[in-house]
Short mmCIF file of C-alpha atoms and ligand atoms in Angstrom, two decimals:
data_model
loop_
_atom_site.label_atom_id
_atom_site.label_comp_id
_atom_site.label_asym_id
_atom_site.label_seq_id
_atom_site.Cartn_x
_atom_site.Cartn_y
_atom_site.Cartn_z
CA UNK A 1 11.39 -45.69 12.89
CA UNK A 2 8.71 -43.07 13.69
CA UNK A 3 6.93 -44.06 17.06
CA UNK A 4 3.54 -46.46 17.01
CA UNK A 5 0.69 -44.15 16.42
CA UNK A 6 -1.54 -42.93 19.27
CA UNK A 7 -4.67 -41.65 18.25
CA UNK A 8 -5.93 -41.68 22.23
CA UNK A 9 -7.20 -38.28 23.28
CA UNK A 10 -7.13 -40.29 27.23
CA UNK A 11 -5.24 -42.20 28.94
CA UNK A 12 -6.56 -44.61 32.03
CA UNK A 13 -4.91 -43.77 35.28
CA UNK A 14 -3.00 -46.49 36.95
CA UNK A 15 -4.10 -49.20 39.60
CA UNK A 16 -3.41 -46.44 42.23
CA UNK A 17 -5.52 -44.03 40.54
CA UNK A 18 -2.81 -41.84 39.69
CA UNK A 19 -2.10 -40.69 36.05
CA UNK A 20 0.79 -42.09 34.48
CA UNK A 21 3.50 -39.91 31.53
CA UNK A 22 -0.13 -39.60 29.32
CA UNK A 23 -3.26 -38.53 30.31
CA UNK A 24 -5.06 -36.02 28.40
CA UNK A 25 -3.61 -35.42 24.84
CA UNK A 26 -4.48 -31.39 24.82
CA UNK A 27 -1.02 -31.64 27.62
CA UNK A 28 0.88 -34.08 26.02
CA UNK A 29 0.90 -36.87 23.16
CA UNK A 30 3.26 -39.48 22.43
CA UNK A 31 4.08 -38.95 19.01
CA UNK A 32 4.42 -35.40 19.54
CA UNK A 33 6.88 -35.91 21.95
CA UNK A 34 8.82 -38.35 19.72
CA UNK A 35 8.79 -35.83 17.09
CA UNK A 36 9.57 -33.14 18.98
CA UNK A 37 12.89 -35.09 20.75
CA UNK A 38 14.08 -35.38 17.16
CA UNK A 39 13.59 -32.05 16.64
CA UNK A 40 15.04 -30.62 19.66
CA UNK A 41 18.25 -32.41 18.83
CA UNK A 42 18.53 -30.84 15.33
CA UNK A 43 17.91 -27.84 16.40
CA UNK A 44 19.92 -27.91 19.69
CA UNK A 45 17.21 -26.79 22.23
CA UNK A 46 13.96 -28.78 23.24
CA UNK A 47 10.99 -28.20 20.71
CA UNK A 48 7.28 -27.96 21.07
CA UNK A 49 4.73 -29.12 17.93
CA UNK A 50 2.24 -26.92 16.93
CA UNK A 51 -0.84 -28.17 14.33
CA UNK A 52 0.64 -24.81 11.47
CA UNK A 53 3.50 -22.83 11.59
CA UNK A 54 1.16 -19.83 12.39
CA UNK A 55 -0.23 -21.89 15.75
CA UNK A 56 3.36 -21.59 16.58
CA UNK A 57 4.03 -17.87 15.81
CA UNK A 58 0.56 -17.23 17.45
CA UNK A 59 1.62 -19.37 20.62
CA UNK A 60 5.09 -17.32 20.83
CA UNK A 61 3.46 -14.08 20.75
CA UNK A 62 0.71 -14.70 23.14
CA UNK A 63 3.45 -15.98 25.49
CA UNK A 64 6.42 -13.34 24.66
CA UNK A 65 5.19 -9.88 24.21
CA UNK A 66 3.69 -7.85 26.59
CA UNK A 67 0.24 -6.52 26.32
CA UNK A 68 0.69 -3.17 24.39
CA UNK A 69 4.10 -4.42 23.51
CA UNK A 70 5.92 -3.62 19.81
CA UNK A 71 6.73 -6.69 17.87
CA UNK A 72 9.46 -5.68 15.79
CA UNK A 73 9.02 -7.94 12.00
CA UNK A 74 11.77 -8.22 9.54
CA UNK A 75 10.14 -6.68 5.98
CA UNK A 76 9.93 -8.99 3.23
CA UNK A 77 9.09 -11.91 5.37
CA UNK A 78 6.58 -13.96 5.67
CA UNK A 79 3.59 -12.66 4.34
CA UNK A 80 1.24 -14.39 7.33
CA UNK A 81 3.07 -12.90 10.68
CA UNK A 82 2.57 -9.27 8.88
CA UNK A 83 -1.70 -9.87 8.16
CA UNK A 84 -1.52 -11.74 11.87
CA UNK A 85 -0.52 -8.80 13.64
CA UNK A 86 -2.59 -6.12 12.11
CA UNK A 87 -5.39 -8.47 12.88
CA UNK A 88 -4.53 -8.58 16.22
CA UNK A 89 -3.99 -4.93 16.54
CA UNK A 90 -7.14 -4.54 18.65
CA UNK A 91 -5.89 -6.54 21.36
CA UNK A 92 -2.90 -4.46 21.77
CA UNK A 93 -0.18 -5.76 19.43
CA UNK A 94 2.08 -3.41 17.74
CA UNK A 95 4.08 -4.50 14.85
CA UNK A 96 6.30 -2.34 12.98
CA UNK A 97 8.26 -4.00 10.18
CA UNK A 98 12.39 -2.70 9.80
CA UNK A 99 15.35 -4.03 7.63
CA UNK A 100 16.45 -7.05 8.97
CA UNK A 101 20.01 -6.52 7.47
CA UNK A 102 20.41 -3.92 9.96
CA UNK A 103 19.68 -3.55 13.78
CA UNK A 104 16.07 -3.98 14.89
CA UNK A 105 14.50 -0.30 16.40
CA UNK A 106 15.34 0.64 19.93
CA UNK A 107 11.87 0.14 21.46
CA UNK A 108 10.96 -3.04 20.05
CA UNK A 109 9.70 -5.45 22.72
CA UNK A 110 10.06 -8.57 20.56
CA UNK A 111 12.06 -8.84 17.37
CA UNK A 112 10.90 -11.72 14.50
CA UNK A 113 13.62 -12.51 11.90
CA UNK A 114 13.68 -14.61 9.23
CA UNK A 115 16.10 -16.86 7.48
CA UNK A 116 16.23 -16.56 4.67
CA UNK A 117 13.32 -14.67 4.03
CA UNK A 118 10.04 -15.13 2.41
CA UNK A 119 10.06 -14.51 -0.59
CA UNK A 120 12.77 -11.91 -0.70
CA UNK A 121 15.34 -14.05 0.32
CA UNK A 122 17.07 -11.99 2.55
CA UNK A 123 19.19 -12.65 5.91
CA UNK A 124 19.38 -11.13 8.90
CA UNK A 125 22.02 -9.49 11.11
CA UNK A 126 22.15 -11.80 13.63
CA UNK A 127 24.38 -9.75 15.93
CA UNK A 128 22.59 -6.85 15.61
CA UNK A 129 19.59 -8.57 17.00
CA UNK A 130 21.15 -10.82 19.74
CA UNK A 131 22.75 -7.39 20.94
CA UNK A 132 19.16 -6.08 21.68
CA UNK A 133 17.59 -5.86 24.73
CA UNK A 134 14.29 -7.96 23.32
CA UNK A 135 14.10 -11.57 22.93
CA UNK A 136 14.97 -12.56 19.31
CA UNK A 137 12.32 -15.30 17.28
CA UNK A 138 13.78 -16.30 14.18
CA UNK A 139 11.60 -18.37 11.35
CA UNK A 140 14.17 -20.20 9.83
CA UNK A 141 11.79 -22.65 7.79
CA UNK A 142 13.56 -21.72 4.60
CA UNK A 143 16.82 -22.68 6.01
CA UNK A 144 15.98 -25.44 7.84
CA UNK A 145 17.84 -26.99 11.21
CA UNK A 146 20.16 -28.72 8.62
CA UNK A 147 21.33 -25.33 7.42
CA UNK A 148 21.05 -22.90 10.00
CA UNK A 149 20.10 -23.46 13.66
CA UNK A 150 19.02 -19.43 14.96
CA UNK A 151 19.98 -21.20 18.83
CA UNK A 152 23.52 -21.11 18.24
CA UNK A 153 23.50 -17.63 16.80
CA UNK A 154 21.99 -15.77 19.39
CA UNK A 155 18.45 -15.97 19.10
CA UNK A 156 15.85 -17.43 21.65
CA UNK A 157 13.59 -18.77 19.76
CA UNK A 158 13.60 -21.14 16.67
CA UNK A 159 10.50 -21.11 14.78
CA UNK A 160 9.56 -23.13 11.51
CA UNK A 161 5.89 -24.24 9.85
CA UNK A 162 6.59 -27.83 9.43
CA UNK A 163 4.62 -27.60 7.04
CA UNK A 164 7.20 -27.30 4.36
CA UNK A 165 10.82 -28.67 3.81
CA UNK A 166 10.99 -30.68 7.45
CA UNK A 167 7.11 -32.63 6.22
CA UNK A 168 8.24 -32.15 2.56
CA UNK A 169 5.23 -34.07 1.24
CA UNK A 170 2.45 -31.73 1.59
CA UNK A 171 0.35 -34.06 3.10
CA UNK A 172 0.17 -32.12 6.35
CA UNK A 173 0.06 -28.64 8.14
CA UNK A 174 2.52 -28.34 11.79
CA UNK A 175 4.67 -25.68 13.13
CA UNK A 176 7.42 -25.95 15.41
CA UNK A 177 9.14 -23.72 18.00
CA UNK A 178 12.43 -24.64 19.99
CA UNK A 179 14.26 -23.16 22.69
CA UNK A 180 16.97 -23.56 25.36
CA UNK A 181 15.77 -22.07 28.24
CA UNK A 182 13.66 -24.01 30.55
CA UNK A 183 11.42 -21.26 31.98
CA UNK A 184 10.42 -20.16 28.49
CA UNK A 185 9.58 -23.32 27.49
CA UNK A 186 7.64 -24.17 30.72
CA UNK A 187 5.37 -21.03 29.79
CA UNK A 188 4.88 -21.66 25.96
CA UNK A 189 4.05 -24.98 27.21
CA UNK A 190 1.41 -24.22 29.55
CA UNK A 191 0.08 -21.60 26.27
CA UNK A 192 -0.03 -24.38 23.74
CA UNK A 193 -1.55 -26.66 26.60
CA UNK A 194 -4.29 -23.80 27.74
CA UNK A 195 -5.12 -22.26 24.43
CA UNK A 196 -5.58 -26.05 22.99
CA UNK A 197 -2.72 -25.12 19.90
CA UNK A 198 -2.35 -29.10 19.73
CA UNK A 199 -0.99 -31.05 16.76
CA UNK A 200 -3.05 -34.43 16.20
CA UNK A 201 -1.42 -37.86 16.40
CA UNK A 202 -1.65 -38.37 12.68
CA UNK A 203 0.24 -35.30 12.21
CA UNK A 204 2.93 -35.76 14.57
CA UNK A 205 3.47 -39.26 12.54
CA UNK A 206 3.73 -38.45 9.41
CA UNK A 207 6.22 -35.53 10.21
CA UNK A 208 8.19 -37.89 12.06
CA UNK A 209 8.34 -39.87 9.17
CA UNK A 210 9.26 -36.94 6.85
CA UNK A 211 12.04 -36.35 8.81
CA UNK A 212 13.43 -39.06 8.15
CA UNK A 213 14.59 -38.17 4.38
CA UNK A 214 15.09 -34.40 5.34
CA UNK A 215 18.68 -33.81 5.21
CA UNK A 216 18.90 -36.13 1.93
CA UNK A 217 15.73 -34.38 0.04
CA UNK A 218 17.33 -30.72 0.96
CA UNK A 219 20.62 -31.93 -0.32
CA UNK A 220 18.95 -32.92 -3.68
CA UNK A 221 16.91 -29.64 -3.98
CA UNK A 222 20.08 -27.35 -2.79
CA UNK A 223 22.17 -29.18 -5.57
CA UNK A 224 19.36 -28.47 -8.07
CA UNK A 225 18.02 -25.34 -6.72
CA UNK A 226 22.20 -23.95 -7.25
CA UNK A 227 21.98 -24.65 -11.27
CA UNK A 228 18.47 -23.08 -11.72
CA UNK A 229 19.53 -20.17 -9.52
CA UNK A 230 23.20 -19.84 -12.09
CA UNK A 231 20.76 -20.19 -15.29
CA UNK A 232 18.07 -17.96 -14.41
CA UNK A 233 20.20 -15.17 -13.79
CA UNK A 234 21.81 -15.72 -16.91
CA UNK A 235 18.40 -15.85 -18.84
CA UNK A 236 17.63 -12.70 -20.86
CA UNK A 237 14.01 -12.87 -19.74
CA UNK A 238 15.01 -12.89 -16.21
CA UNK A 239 15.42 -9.18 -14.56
CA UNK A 240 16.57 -10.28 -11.19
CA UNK A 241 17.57 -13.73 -9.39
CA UNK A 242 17.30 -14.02 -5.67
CA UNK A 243 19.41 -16.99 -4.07
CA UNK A 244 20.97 -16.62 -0.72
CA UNK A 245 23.87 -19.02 -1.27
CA UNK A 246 21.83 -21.97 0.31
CA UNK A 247 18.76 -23.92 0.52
CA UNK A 248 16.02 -25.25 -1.96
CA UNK A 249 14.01 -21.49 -2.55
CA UNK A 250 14.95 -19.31 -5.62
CA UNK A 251 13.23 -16.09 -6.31
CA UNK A 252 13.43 -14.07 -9.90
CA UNK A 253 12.11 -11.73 -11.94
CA UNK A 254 10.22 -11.30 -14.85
CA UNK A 255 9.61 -7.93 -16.48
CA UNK A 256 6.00 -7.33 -15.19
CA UNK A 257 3.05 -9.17 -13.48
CA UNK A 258 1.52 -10.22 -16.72
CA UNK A 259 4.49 -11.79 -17.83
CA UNK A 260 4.95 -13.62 -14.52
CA UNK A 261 1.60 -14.92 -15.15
CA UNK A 262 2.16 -15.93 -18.36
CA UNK A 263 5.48 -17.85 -17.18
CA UNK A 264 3.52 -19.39 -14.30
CA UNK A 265 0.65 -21.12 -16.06
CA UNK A 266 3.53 -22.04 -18.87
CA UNK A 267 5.28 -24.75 -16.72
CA UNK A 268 4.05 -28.49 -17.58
CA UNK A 269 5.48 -30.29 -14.99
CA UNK A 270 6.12 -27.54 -12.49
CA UNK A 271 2.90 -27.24 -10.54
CA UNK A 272 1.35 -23.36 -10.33
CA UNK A 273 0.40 -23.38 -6.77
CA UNK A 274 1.65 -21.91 -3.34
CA UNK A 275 4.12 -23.38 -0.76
CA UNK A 276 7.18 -24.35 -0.94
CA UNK A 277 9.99 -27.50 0.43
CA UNK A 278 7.73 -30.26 -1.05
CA UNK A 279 9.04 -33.01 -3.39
CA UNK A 280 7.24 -31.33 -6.23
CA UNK A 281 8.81 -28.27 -7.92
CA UNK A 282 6.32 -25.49 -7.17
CA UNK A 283 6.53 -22.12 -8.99
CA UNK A 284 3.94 -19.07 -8.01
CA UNK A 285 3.65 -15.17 -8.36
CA UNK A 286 3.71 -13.68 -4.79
CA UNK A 287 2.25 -10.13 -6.11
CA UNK A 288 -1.04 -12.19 -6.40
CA UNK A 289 -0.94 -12.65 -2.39
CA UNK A 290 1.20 -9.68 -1.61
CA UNK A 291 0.25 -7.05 -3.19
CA UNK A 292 2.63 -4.10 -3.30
CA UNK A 293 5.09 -5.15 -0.89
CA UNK A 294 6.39 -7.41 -3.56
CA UNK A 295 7.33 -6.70 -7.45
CA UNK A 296 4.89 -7.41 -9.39
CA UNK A 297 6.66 -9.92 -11.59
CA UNK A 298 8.37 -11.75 -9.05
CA UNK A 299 8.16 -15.81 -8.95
CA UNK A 300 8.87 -17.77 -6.26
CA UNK A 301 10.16 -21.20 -7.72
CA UNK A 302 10.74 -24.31 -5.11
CA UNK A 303 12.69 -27.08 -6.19
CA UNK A 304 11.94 -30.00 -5.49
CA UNK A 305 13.78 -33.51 -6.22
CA UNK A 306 12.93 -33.76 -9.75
CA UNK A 307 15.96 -34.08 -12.60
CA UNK A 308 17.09 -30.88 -12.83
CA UNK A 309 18.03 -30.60 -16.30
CA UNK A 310 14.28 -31.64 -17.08
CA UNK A 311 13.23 -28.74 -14.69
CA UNK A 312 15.47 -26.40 -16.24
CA UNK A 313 13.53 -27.64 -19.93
CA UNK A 314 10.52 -26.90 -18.37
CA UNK A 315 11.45 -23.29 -17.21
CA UNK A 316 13.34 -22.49 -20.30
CA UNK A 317 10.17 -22.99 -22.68
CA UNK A 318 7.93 -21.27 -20.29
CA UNK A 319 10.26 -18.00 -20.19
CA UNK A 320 9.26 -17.85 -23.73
CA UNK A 321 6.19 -16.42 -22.83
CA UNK A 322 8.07 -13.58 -20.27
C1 PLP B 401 4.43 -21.21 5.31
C2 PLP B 401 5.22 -20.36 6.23
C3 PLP B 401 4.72 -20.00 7.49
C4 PLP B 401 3.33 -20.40 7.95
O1 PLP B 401 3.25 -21.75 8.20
P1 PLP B 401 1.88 -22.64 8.08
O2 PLP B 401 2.37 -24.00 8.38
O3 PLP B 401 1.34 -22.42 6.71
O4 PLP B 401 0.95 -22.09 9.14
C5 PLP B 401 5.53 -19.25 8.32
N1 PLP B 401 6.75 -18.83 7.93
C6 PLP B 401 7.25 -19.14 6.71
C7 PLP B 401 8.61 -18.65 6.34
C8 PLP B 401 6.51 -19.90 5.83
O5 PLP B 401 7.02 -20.19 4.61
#
């Protein structure tokens, strides 16, 4: 059962006059911490909550790279980290992006991976980057703890937006990062505690909640997410299918970007809109966000725990229009 929600933003200091485990919620929260205890054990490390996944990339690399440092970003990622860091070019960050398949470039103070990638669905060489000199932050909110943990494979730094598959309702925005070693967790904490990078109560419950159903709801979408993957790279309409083997997140291929729109705004019970790892198949062009970086008539389609055969009806008539 999630944890009784604590809304406090104080807590009264005892009949000494000394503060007891809470005190100010900005350092810590009760239902953040019971959340983030369930997390750490999935995971394998101890976690720290963060109110968007982007809080949490933002808290890593204010805490990991060194001013006028090179952040090293796997290409075809996640959109976000790539706009984040040219925005924060003027303060000194560097990012270069590289092929994550391969080994991240020599001079790279601080290498981001992700796994599976967004929306291109690739995976890193995880010994190539653990063999690097920098620390190694992998997003692996595609994947999910229940498919991948980046801990055991080298990295030092787990990183997902909550957001998605772990919440799976989108009823709420949170990130999460997790680690093993104690004196990097001791400074992110004192980052997310000092820059005020702080989840609310509300948040922390209902993710606690969500968690509850996350290994059975990924199951579900996998299972589904499998047969669409099969059929749409069958489907004469369909110029390439992207499916790492795993997870709930299928990327294909129409012929152009007006076709993909056409297909997109097709769907009846598929919604057109972004995100992904809710309960509610989502299908969306990425060019539209992108630009260049991605084909124009890619589609980014995540299943969700509808019937699949009805989902498959639903794409099929929509692929008309390709
Ligand atoms: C959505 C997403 C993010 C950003 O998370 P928010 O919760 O939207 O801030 C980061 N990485 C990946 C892979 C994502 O899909």
């Amino acid at each position: 059962m999630p944890a009784p929600l604590d809304r406090s933003a104080s807590w009264p200091y005892d009949a000494a006059g000394e503060p007891g485990p809470y005190a100010y919620a900005r350092d810590e929260q009760p239902n953040a911490v019971a959340v983030e205890e369930k997390l750490g054990s999935l995971e394998g490390g101890r976690s720290l909550l963060f109110p968007a996944g982007m809080a949490a990339v933002t808290g890593a690399v204010l805490t990991m790279l060194p001013p006028g440092g090179s952040i090293a970003v796997a290409e075809g990622a996640y959109y976000g980290h790539t706009v984040l860091f040219e925005h924060l070019r003027p303060w000194g960050i560097n990012a270069v992006e590289f092929d994550q398949t391969g080994p991240p470039p020599a001079k790279a103070d601080l290498i981001l991976i992700e796994a599976p990638s967004n929306p291109m669905l690739t995976l890193p060489d995880f010994e190539a980057a653990a063999a690097h000199a920098a620390p190694v932050i992998c997003d692996a909110t595609l994947a999910s703890p229940f498919r991948l943990r980046p801990l055991d494979l080298g990295c030092d730094v787990a990183l997902h937006s909550a957001t998605k598959v772990l919440a799976g309702h989108d009823d709420l925005l949170a990130g999460v990062i997790t680690v093993s070693d104690d004196g990097l967790f001791d400074r992110l904490h004192r980052t997310r505690h000092l820059t005020g990078l702080v989840a609310s109560a509300d948040t922390a419950w209902l993710l606690e909640r969500g968690l509850e159903t996350a290994e059975v709801r990924i199951e579900r979408m996998e299972a589904s997410a499998r047969v669409l993957a099969e059929r749409l790279a069958a489907h004469p309409a369909v110029v390439t299918t992207r499916y790492p083997g795993f997870g709930f997140v299928v990327a294909f291929d129409v012929a152009d970007g007006a076709a993909a729109r056409r297909v997109e705004t097709a769907t009846e019970t598929i919604v057109n809109a972004t995100s992904l790892g809710s309960t509610h198949t989502k299908l969306e062009s990425r060019h539209r966000w992108e630009g260049d970086r991605c084909p124009e008539g890619l589609l980014r389609l995540s299943v969700g725990l509808e019937n699949p055969e009805m989902l498959w009806g639903d794409l099929e008539q929509a692929l008309v229009r390709a």
